[in-house]
PDB file of C-alpha atoms and ligand atoms in Angstrom:
ATOM      1  CA  GLY O 131     -92.040 -54.930 -46.993  1.00  0.00           C
ATOM      2  CA  ASP O 132     -92.085 -53.635 -43.635  1.00  0.00           C
ATOM      3  CA  VAL O 133     -92.982 -57.010 -42.011  1.00  0.00           C
ATOM      4  CA  ALA O 134     -91.674 -60.287 -40.964  1.00  0.00           C
ATOM      5  CA  VAL O 135     -94.166 -63.610 -40.221  1.00  0.00           C
ATOM      6  CA  LEU O 136     -93.141 -66.008 -37.710  1.00  0.00           C
ATOM      7  CA  VAL O 137     -94.812 -69.004 -38.260  1.00  0.00           C
ATOM      8  CA  PRO O 138     -95.558 -71.770 -34.969  1.00  0.00           C
ATOM      9  CA  ALA O 139     -95.083 -75.382 -36.914  1.00  0.00           C
ATOM     10  CA  ALA O 140     -93.748 -77.101 -34.301  1.00  0.00           C
ATOM     11  CA  GLY O 141     -97.043 -78.699 -32.450  1.00  0.00           C
ATOM     12  CA  ALA O 142     -97.553 -82.756 -32.595  1.00  0.00           C
ATOM     13  CA  GLY O 143    -100.928 -82.468 -34.172  1.00  0.00           C
ATOM     14  CA  VAL O 144    -102.626 -84.828 -31.648  1.00  0.00           C
ATOM     15  CA  ARG O 145    -106.025 -83.643 -32.361  1.00  0.00           C
ATOM     16  CA  LEU O 146    -105.594 -84.755 -36.063  1.00  0.00           C
ATOM     17  CA  GLY O 147    -104.889 -88.655 -35.075  1.00  0.00           C
ATOM     18  CA  PRO O 148    -101.881 -89.930 -36.089  1.00  0.00           C
ATOM     19  CA  GLY O 149     -99.949 -89.281 -38.824  1.00  0.00           C
ATOM     20  CA  GLY O 150     -97.306 -87.250 -37.728  1.00  0.00           C
ATOM     21  CA  PRO O 151     -96.951 -83.770 -37.186  1.00  0.00           C
ATOM     22  CA  LYS O 152     -99.597 -81.301 -38.099  1.00  0.00           C
ATOM     23  CA  ALA O 153     -97.572 -79.038 -39.980  1.00  0.00           C
ATOM     24  CA  LEU O 154     -96.823 -81.968 -42.139  1.00  0.00           C
ATOM     25  CA  ARG O 155     -99.651 -83.516 -43.227  1.00  0.00           C
ATOM     26  CA  LEU O 156    -100.801 -83.312 -46.221  1.00  0.00           C
ATOM     27  CA  LEU O 157    -104.128 -81.276 -47.757  1.00  0.00           C
ATOM     28  CA  GLY O 158    -104.934 -81.908 -50.968  1.00  0.00           C
ATOM     29  CA  GLY O 159    -101.339 -83.896 -51.900  1.00  0.00           C
ATOM     30  CA  GLU O 160     -99.546 -80.959 -50.159  1.00  0.00           C
ATOM     31  CA  PRO O 161     -98.572 -80.236 -46.487  1.00  0.00           C
ATOM     32  CA  LEU O 162    -100.392 -77.667 -44.557  1.00  0.00           C
ATOM     33  CA  LEU O 163     -97.090 -76.307 -44.302  1.00  0.00           C
ATOM     34  CA  VAL O 164     -96.512 -75.096 -48.117  1.00  0.00           C
ATOM     35  CA  HIS O 165    -100.196 -73.978 -48.027  1.00  0.00           C
ATOM     36  CA  ALA O 166     -99.497 -71.461 -45.416  1.00  0.00           C
ATOM     37  CA  VAL O 167     -95.698 -70.537 -46.413  1.00  0.00           C
ATOM     38  CA  ARG O 168     -97.084 -69.763 -50.146  1.00  0.00           C
ATOM     39  CA  ARG O 169    -100.089 -67.757 -48.694  1.00  0.00           C
ATOM     40  CA  VAL O 170     -97.393 -65.933 -46.674  1.00  0.00           C
ATOM     41  CA  ALA O 171     -94.784 -65.526 -48.959  1.00  0.00           C
ATOM     42  CA  ALA O 172     -98.097 -64.058 -51.316  1.00  0.00           C
ATOM     43  CA  ALA O 173     -98.725 -61.044 -49.258  1.00  0.00           C
ATOM     44  CA  PRO O 174     -97.007 -58.538 -51.075  1.00  0.00           C
ATOM     45  CA  SER O 175     -95.556 -56.095 -47.542  1.00  0.00           C
ATOM     46  CA  VAL O 176     -93.657 -59.504 -45.962  1.00  0.00           C
ATOM     47  CA  ARG O 177     -89.770 -59.406 -46.161  1.00  0.00           C
ATOM     48  CA  THR O 178     -89.236 -62.145 -43.755  1.00  0.00           C
ATOM     49  CA  ILE O 179     -90.964 -65.435 -42.899  1.00  0.00           C
ATOM     50  CA  VAL O 180     -89.465 -67.553 -40.172  1.00  0.00           C
ATOM     51  CA  VAL O 181     -91.123 -71.199 -39.602  1.00  0.00           C
ATOM     52  CA  ALA O 182     -90.410 -72.930 -35.991  1.00  0.00           C
ATOM     53  CA  ALA O 183     -90.538 -76.749 -37.199  1.00  0.00           C
ATOM     54  CA  PRO O 184     -90.581 -79.819 -34.999  1.00  0.00           C
ATOM     55  CA  PRO O 185     -86.870 -80.142 -33.980  1.00  0.00           C
ATOM     56  CA  SER O 186     -86.389 -83.410 -35.753  1.00  0.00           C
ATOM     57  CA  GLU O 187     -87.576 -82.082 -39.251  1.00  0.00           C
ATOM     58  CA  VAL O 188     -85.883 -78.968 -39.468  1.00  0.00           C
ATOM     59  CA  ALA O 189     -83.951 -80.261 -42.468  1.00  0.00           C
ATOM     60  CA  ALA O 190     -86.712 -81.641 -43.935  1.00  0.00           C
ATOM     61  CA  VAL O 191     -88.609 -78.508 -43.584  1.00  0.00           C
ATOM     62  CA  ARG O 192     -86.256 -76.204 -45.059  1.00  0.00           C
ATOM     63  CA  HIS O 193     -85.811 -78.772 -47.852  1.00  0.00           C
ATOM     64  CA  LEU O 194     -89.803 -78.733 -48.802  1.00  0.00           C
ATOM     65  CA  LEU O 195     -89.821 -75.001 -48.426  1.00  0.00           C
ATOM     66  CA  ALA O 196     -87.333 -74.467 -50.770  1.00  0.00           C
ATOM     67  CA  SER O 197     -89.207 -74.257 -53.747  1.00  0.00           C
ATOM     68  CA  VAL O 198     -91.810 -72.347 -51.826  1.00  0.00           C
ATOM     69  CA  ALA O 199     -90.206 -69.213 -50.782  1.00  0.00           C
ATOM     70  CA  ALA O 200     -87.109 -67.867 -48.696  1.00  0.00           C
ATOM     71  CA  VAL O 201     -87.881 -68.885 -45.520  1.00  0.00           C
ATOM     72  CA  THR O 202     -85.685 -69.263 -42.019  1.00  0.00           C
ATOM     73  CA  VAL O 203     -86.466 -72.711 -39.953  1.00  0.00           C
ATOM     74  CA  VAL O 204     -85.116 -72.984 -36.775  1.00  0.00           C
ATOM     75  CA  ALA O 205     -86.662 -75.856 -34.074  1.00  0.00           C
ATOM     76  CA  GLY O 206     -89.514 -75.013 -32.497  1.00  0.00           C
ATOM     77  CA  GLY O 207     -90.148 -75.718 -28.205  1.00  0.00           C
ATOM     78  CA  ALA O 208     -92.214 -77.807 -26.672  1.00  0.00           C
ATOM     79  CA  GLU O 209     -95.422 -75.320 -26.246  1.00  0.00           C
ATOM     80  CA  ARG O 210     -96.415 -72.635 -28.841  1.00  0.00           C
ATOM     81  CA  GLN O 211     -95.435 -69.579 -27.170  1.00  0.00           C
ATOM     82  CA  GLU O 212     -91.732 -71.283 -26.512  1.00  0.00           C
ATOM     83  CA  SER O 213     -91.752 -71.757 -30.749  1.00  0.00           C
ATOM     84  CA  VAL O 214     -93.191 -68.022 -31.134  1.00  0.00           C
ATOM     85  CA  ALA O 215     -90.460 -66.786 -28.878  1.00  0.00           C
ATOM     86  CA  LEU O 216     -87.464 -69.153 -30.733  1.00  0.00           C
ATOM     87  CA  ALA O 217     -88.737 -67.914 -34.133  1.00  0.00           C
ATOM     88  CA  LEU O 218     -88.724 -64.248 -33.172  1.00  0.00           C
ATOM     89  CA  ALA O 219     -84.808 -64.546 -32.170  1.00  0.00           C
ATOM     90  CA  ALA O 220     -84.369 -65.714 -35.831  1.00  0.00           C
ATOM     91  CA  VAL O 221     -85.849 -62.277 -37.269  1.00  0.00           C
ATOM     92  CA  PRO O 222     -83.077 -60.411 -38.397  1.00  0.00           C
ATOM     93  CA  ALA O 223     -82.768 -56.479 -38.341  1.00  0.00           C
ATOM     94  CA  GLY O 224     -85.473 -54.485 -40.086  1.00  0.00           C
ATOM     95  CA  PRO O 225     -88.651 -55.332 -40.093  1.00  0.00           C
ATOM     96  CA  GLU O 226     -91.289 -53.158 -37.403  1.00  0.00           C
ATOM     97  CA  ILE O 227     -94.376 -54.813 -37.844  1.00  0.00           C
ATOM     98  CA  ILE O 228     -94.044 -58.889 -36.489  1.00  0.00           C
ATOM     99  CA  LEU O 229     -96.961 -60.956 -37.447  1.00  0.00           C
ATOM    100  CA  VAL O 230     -97.710 -64.580 -35.739  1.00  0.00           C
ATOM    101  CA  HIS O 231     -99.659 -67.138 -37.899  1.00  0.00           C
ATOM    102  CA  ASP O 232    -100.384 -70.940 -37.445  1.00  0.00           C
ATOM    103  CA  ALA O 233     -99.457 -72.714 -40.072  1.00  0.00           C
ATOM    104  CA  ALA O 234    -102.443 -74.999 -38.685  1.00  0.00           C
ATOM    105  CA  ARG O 235    -104.202 -71.905 -40.624  1.00  0.00           C
ATOM    106  CA  ALA O 236    -103.066 -72.780 -44.044  1.00  0.00           C
ATOM    107  CA  LEU O 237    -105.471 -71.462 -46.291  1.00  0.00           C
ATOM    108  CA  ALA O 238    -105.589 -67.761 -44.718  1.00  0.00           C
ATOM    109  CA  PRO O 239    -105.657 -65.791 -47.726  1.00  0.00           C
ATOM    110  CA  PRO O 240    -103.004 -63.025 -48.437  1.00  0.00           C
ATOM    111  CA  GLU O 241    -104.989 -60.193 -47.895  1.00  0.00           C
ATOM    112  CA  LEU O 242    -105.247 -60.805 -44.232  1.00  0.00           C
ATOM    113  CA  PHE O 243    -102.010 -61.198 -43.881  1.00  0.00           C
ATOM    114  CA  GLU O 244    -102.160 -56.864 -45.468  1.00  0.00           C
ATOM    115  CA  SER O 245    -105.447 -56.179 -43.178  1.00  0.00           C
ATOM    116  CA  VAL O 246    -103.157 -56.869 -39.977  1.00  0.00           C
ATOM    117  CA  ALA O 247    -100.303 -55.556 -41.230  1.00  0.00           C
ATOM    118  CA  ALA O 248    -102.012 -52.507 -42.749  1.00  0.00           C
ATOM    119  CA  ALA O 249    -103.498 -51.825 -39.389  1.00  0.00           C
ATOM    120  CA  VAL O 250    -100.409 -52.252 -37.204  1.00  0.00           C
ATOM    121  CA  ARG O 251     -98.769 -49.548 -39.694  1.00  0.00           C
ATOM    122  CA  ALA O 252    -101.667 -47.148 -39.145  1.00  0.00           C
ATOM    123  CA  GLY O 253    -100.391 -46.996 -35.764  1.00  0.00           C
ATOM    124  CA  ARG O 254    -102.283 -49.957 -33.713  1.00  0.00           C
ATOM    125  CA  PRO O 255     -99.737 -51.983 -31.410  1.00  0.00           C
ATOM    126  CA  ALA O 256    -101.637 -54.791 -31.259  1.00  0.00           C
ATOM    127  CA  VAL O 257    -104.384 -56.244 -34.510  1.00  0.00           C
ATOM    128  CA  ILE O 258    -105.803 -59.664 -33.893  1.00  0.00           C
ATOM    129  CA  PRO O 259    -107.872 -61.005 -36.888  1.00  0.00           C
ATOM    130  CA  VAL O 260    -111.674 -61.900 -35.610  1.00  0.00           C
ATOM    131  CA  LEU O 261    -115.236 -63.572 -36.720  1.00  0.00           C
ATOM    132  CA  PRO O 262    -118.638 -63.057 -34.890  1.00  0.00           C
ATOM    133  CA  VAL O 263    -119.289 -66.378 -32.905  1.00  0.00           C
ATOM    134  CA  VAL O 264    -122.584 -68.073 -34.405  1.00  0.00           C
ATOM    135  CA  ASP O 265    -123.388 -70.482 -31.749  1.00  0.00           C
ATOM    136  CA  THR O 266    -125.230 -69.546 -28.083  1.00  0.00           C
ATOM    137  CA  VAL O 267    -122.893 -69.736 -25.643  1.00  0.00           C
ATOM    138  CA  LYS O 268    -122.966 -71.203 -22.033  1.00  0.00           C
ATOM    139  CA  GLU O 269    -121.027 -71.304 -19.293  1.00  0.00           C
ATOM    140  CA  VAL O 270    -121.262 -74.511 -17.383  1.00  0.00           C
ATOM    141  CA  ASP O 271    -120.357 -76.157 -14.367  1.00  0.00           C
ATOM    142  CA  ALA O 272    -118.063 -79.272 -14.230  1.00  0.00           C
ATOM    143  CA  GLY O 273    -121.073 -81.194 -14.148  1.00  0.00           C
ATOM    144  CA  GLY O 274    -122.087 -79.900 -17.471  1.00  0.00           C
ATOM    145  CA  VAL O 275    -125.565 -77.846 -15.482  1.00  0.00           C
ATOM    146  CA  VAL O 276    -125.321 -74.806 -17.117  1.00  0.00           C
ATOM    147  CA  LEU O 277    -124.543 -71.290 -14.640  1.00  0.00           C
ATOM    148  CA  GLY O 278    -125.693 -68.707 -17.616  1.00  0.00           C
ATOM    149  CA  THR O 279    -125.973 -67.752 -20.881  1.00  0.00           C
ATOM    150  CA  VAL O 280    -122.900 -65.485 -21.971  1.00  0.00           C
ATOM    151  CA  ASP O 281    -123.929 -62.588 -24.631  1.00  0.00           C
ATOM    152  CA  ARG O 282    -122.575 -63.822 -27.672  1.00  0.00           C
ATOM    153  CA  SER O 283    -122.710 -59.946 -29.210  1.00  0.00           C
ATOM    154  CA  ALA O 284    -119.666 -59.134 -27.064  1.00  0.00           C
ATOM    155  CA  LEU O 285    -117.823 -62.341 -28.661  1.00  0.00           C
ATOM    156  CA  ARG O 286    -115.481 -62.462 -31.066  1.00  0.00           C
ATOM    157  CA  ALA O 287    -113.649 -65.920 -32.341  1.00  0.00           C
ATOM    158  CA  VAL O 288    -110.242 -65.402 -32.424  1.00  0.00           C
ATOM    159  CA  GLN O 289    -107.941 -66.359 -35.397  1.00  0.00           C
ATOM    160  CA  THR O 290    -104.315 -65.654 -37.030  1.00  0.00           C
ATOM    161  CA  PRO O 291    -101.987 -63.773 -38.223  1.00  0.00           C
ATOM    162  CA  GLN O 292    -101.974 -61.591 -35.441  1.00  0.00           C
ATOM    163  CA  GLY O 293    -100.186 -58.489 -35.768  1.00  0.00           C
ATOM    164  CA  PHE O 294     -97.575 -56.256 -33.086  1.00  0.00           C
ATOM    165  CA  GLN O 295     -95.187 -53.659 -33.400  1.00  0.00           C
ATOM    166  CA  ARG O 296     -92.165 -55.669 -32.821  1.00  0.00           C
ATOM    167  CA  ALA O 297     -91.129 -54.150 -29.777  1.00  0.00           C
ATOM    168  CA  VAL O 298     -94.478 -54.842 -27.945  1.00  0.00           C
ATOM    169  CA  LEU O 299     -94.302 -57.906 -29.165  1.00  0.00           C
ATOM    170  CA  ALA O 300     -90.774 -58.826 -27.789  1.00  0.00           C
ATOM    171  CA  ALA O 301     -91.784 -57.621 -24.536  1.00  0.00           C
ATOM    172  CA  ALA O 302     -94.708 -59.294 -24.124  1.00  0.00           C
ATOM    173  CA  HIS O 303     -92.555 -62.357 -24.869  1.00  0.00           C
ATOM    174  CA  ALA O 304     -89.782 -61.163 -22.554  1.00  0.00           C
ATOM    175  CA  GLY O 305     -91.995 -60.799 -19.853  1.00  0.00           C
ATOM    176  CA  ALA O 306     -93.857 -64.158 -20.763  1.00  0.00           C
ATOM    177  CA  ALA O 307     -94.968 -66.661 -17.307  1.00  0.00           C
ATOM    178  CA  GLY O 308     -97.158 -69.364 -18.137  1.00  0.00           C
ATOM    179  CA  ALA O 309     -98.793 -70.873 -21.604  1.00  0.00           C
ATOM    180  CA  LEU O 310    -101.245 -68.874 -23.454  1.00  0.00           C
ATOM    181  CA  THR O 311    -102.659 -69.810 -26.614  1.00  0.00           C
ATOM    182  CA  ASP O 312    -102.345 -67.207 -28.373  1.00  0.00           C
ATOM    183  CA  ASP O 313    -100.052 -63.776 -28.258  1.00  0.00           C
ATOM    184  CA  ALA O 314    -102.287 -60.876 -28.155  1.00  0.00           C
ATOM    185  CA  GLY O 315    -103.127 -62.521 -25.048  1.00  0.00           C
ATOM    186  CA  LEU O 316     -99.491 -61.177 -23.492  1.00  0.00           C
ATOM    187  CA  VAL O 317     -99.623 -58.483 -24.542  1.00  0.00           C
ATOM    188  CA  GLU O 318    -103.437 -57.786 -23.023  1.00  0.00           C
ATOM    189  CA  LYS O 319    -101.150 -58.589 -20.088  1.00  0.00           C
ATOM    190  CA  GLN O 320     -99.470 -55.709 -20.303  1.00  0.00           C
ATOM    191  CA  GLY O 321    -101.889 -53.778 -20.405  1.00  0.00           C
ATOM    192  CA  ILE O 322    -101.358 -52.334 -23.758  1.00  0.00           C
ATOM    193  CA  PRO O 323    -104.808 -52.495 -26.094  1.00  0.00           C
ATOM    194  CA  VAL O 324    -105.942 -55.188 -28.622  1.00  0.00           C
ATOM    195  CA  THR O 325    -108.022 -54.370 -32.341  1.00  0.00           C
ATOM    196  CA  CYS O 326    -109.970 -56.218 -34.203  1.00  0.00           C
ATOM    197  CA  VAL O 327    -110.160 -56.296 -37.847  1.00  0.00           C
ATOM    198  CA  ASP O 328    -112.638 -58.561 -39.630  1.00  0.00           C
ATOM    199  CA  GLY O 329    -111.160 -62.350 -40.142  1.00  0.00           C
ATOM    200  CA  HIS O 330    -111.741 -65.133 -43.211  1.00  0.00           C
ATOM    201  CA  GLU O 331    -113.607 -67.983 -43.232  1.00  0.00           C
ATOM    202  CA  HIS O 332    -110.595 -69.234 -44.747  1.00  0.00           C
ATOM    203  CA  ALA O 333    -108.242 -68.926 -42.197  1.00  0.00           C
ATOM    204  CA  LEU O 334    -109.850 -71.339 -39.975  1.00  0.00           C
ATOM    205  CA  LYS O 335    -107.950 -73.361 -38.019  1.00  0.00           C
ATOM    206  CA  ILE O 336    -107.330 -76.935 -38.751  1.00  0.00           C
ATOM    207  CA  THR O 337    -107.732 -78.741 -35.825  1.00  0.00           C
ATOM    208  CA  ARG O 338    -109.765 -82.319 -36.111  1.00  0.00           C
ATOM    209  CA  PRO O 339    -110.087 -84.435 -38.828  1.00  0.00           C
ATOM    210  CA  PHE O 340    -113.143 -82.439 -39.427  1.00  0.00           C
ATOM    211  CA  ASP O 341    -111.352 -79.417 -40.461  1.00  0.00           C
ATOM    212  CA  LEU O 342    -108.975 -81.072 -43.126  1.00  0.00           C
ATOM    213  CA  ALA O 343    -112.502 -82.756 -44.496  1.00  0.00           C
ATOM    214  CA  VAL O 344    -113.859 -78.814 -44.478  1.00  0.00           C
ATOM    215  CA  ALA O 345    -109.958 -77.092 -45.784  1.00  0.00           C
ATOM    216  CA  THR O 346    -109.745 -79.664 -48.322  1.00  0.00           C
ATOM    217  CA  LEU O 347    -113.355 -78.582 -49.749  1.00  0.00           C
ATOM    218  CA  LEU O 348    -112.031 -75.263 -49.914  1.00  0.00           C
ATOM    219  CA  LEU O 349    -108.902 -75.740 -52.151  1.00  0.00           C
ATOM    220  CA  PRO O 350    -108.485 -73.263 -55.385  1.00  0.00           C
ATOM    221  CA  SER O 351    -109.555 -76.267 -58.005  1.00  0.00           C
TER     222      SER O 351
HETATM  223  N1  CTP D 545     -97.310 -75.195 -32.271  1.00  0.00           N
HETATM  224  C1  CTP D 545     -95.833 -74.965 -31.961  1.00  0.00           C
HETATM  225  N2  CTP D 545     -95.178 -75.469 -31.018  1.00  0.00           N
HETATM  226  C2  CTP D 545     -95.917 -75.899 -30.180  1.00  0.00           C
HETATM  227  C3  CTP D 545     -97.581 -76.230 -30.499  1.00  0.00           C
HETATM  228  C4  CTP D 545     -97.581 -75.999 -31.494  1.00  0.00           C
HETATM  229  O1  CTP D 545     -95.366 -74.228 -33.231  1.00  0.00           O
HETATM  230  N3  CTP D 545     -95.285 -76.208 -28.797  1.00  0.00           N
HETATM  231  C5  CTP D 545     -98.167 -74.704 -33.241  1.00  0.00           C
HETATM  232  C6  CTP D 545     -98.548 -75.604 -34.113  1.00  0.00           C
HETATM  233  O2  CTP D 545     -97.780 -76.175 -35.386  1.00  0.00           O
HETATM  234  C7  CTP D 545     -99.896 -74.963 -35.049  1.00  0.00           C
HETATM  235  C8  CTP D 545    -100.016 -73.625 -34.065  1.00  0.00           C
HETATM  236  O3  CTP D 545     -99.302 -73.879 -32.750  1.00  0.00           O
HETATM  237  O4  CTP D 545     -99.331 -74.422 -36.371  1.00  0.00           O
HETATM  238  C9  CTP D 545    -100.722 -73.995 -33.238  1.00  0.00           C
HETATM  239  O5  CTP D 545    -101.492 -75.082 -32.710  1.00  0.00           O
HETATM  240  P1  CTP D 545    -102.614 -76.403 -32.563  1.00  0.00           P
HETATM  241  O6  CTP D 545    -103.109 -75.812 -33.338  1.00  0.00           O
HETATM  242  O7  CTP D 545    -102.880 -76.909 -31.011  1.00  0.00           O
HETATM  243  O8  CTP D 545    -101.644 -77.273 -33.381  1.00  0.00           O
HETATM  244  P2  CTP D 545    -101.214 -78.853 -32.614  1.00  0.00           P
HETATM  245  O9  CTP D 545    -100.169 -78.270 -31.339  1.00  0.00           O
HETATM  246  O10 CTP D 545    -100.060 -78.962 -33.705  1.00  0.00           O
HETATM  247  O11 CTP D 545    -102.167 -79.599 -32.414  1.00  0.00           O
HETATM  248  P3  CTP D 545    -102.693 -80.634 -30.870  1.00  0.00           P
HETATM  249  O12 CTP D 545    -103.194 -79.350 -29.964  1.00  0.00           O
HETATM  250  O13 CTP D 545    -103.674 -81.467 -31.287  1.00  0.00           O
HETATM  251  O14 CTP D 545    -101.449 -81.035 -30.600  1.00  0.00           O
HETATM  252 MG1   MG D 546    -101.454 -77.939 -29.818  1.00  0.00          MG
END
């Protein structure tokens, strides 16, 4: 394998409601992070996995993942971007393709890691999995009055894993200012082209209790 996968998993999971850090919340009896790492490790191209855990849970996460895959666990930061930077710093020399994958997208299938990595391997500096936007989207003002309707056909909803040539991701994080919700956003700001590949419905982000309920229905029986 020529791929390292960074798994930011240090978030609190505030929108999921009370119950501890989201990555450790249970889905079908297993923590979200276990589901995520199992699928990452099943992708044949993956050589290295680095998880950014909640700082108070580093030892617990190491223990939890010991039977799942060979992983390096580091303490994450206060913002997602910081967690990614800390995980990136722990990648050994070797892998030239880096994927960044949210633990919250716990059911992203191994094939998705392969398709994103393949596009980077084919020469794309940055690659994101996307789905078409199905809802009509409107821009509104602060009072909730519609300003206009956005052309939906030009919009895409973005998932993870996002893939990068190693030097591209390193440069993006080195020059990073402000917190964005994804890594490709940092790369865009550097003027580097970001390419879309087909996303996967099972890569949905588990954000609210509704999403956890949906994910339960997607578990293999
Ligand atoms: N994340 C992280 N470090 C942070 C914040 C977020 O590693 N300081 C990770 C989360 O663990 C998650 C991913 O980034 O896997 C996407 O973040 P999100 O879905 O927002 O998760 P949380 O921040 O945990 O949720 P919330 O915003 O509801 O608190
Ligand atoms: Mg968050």
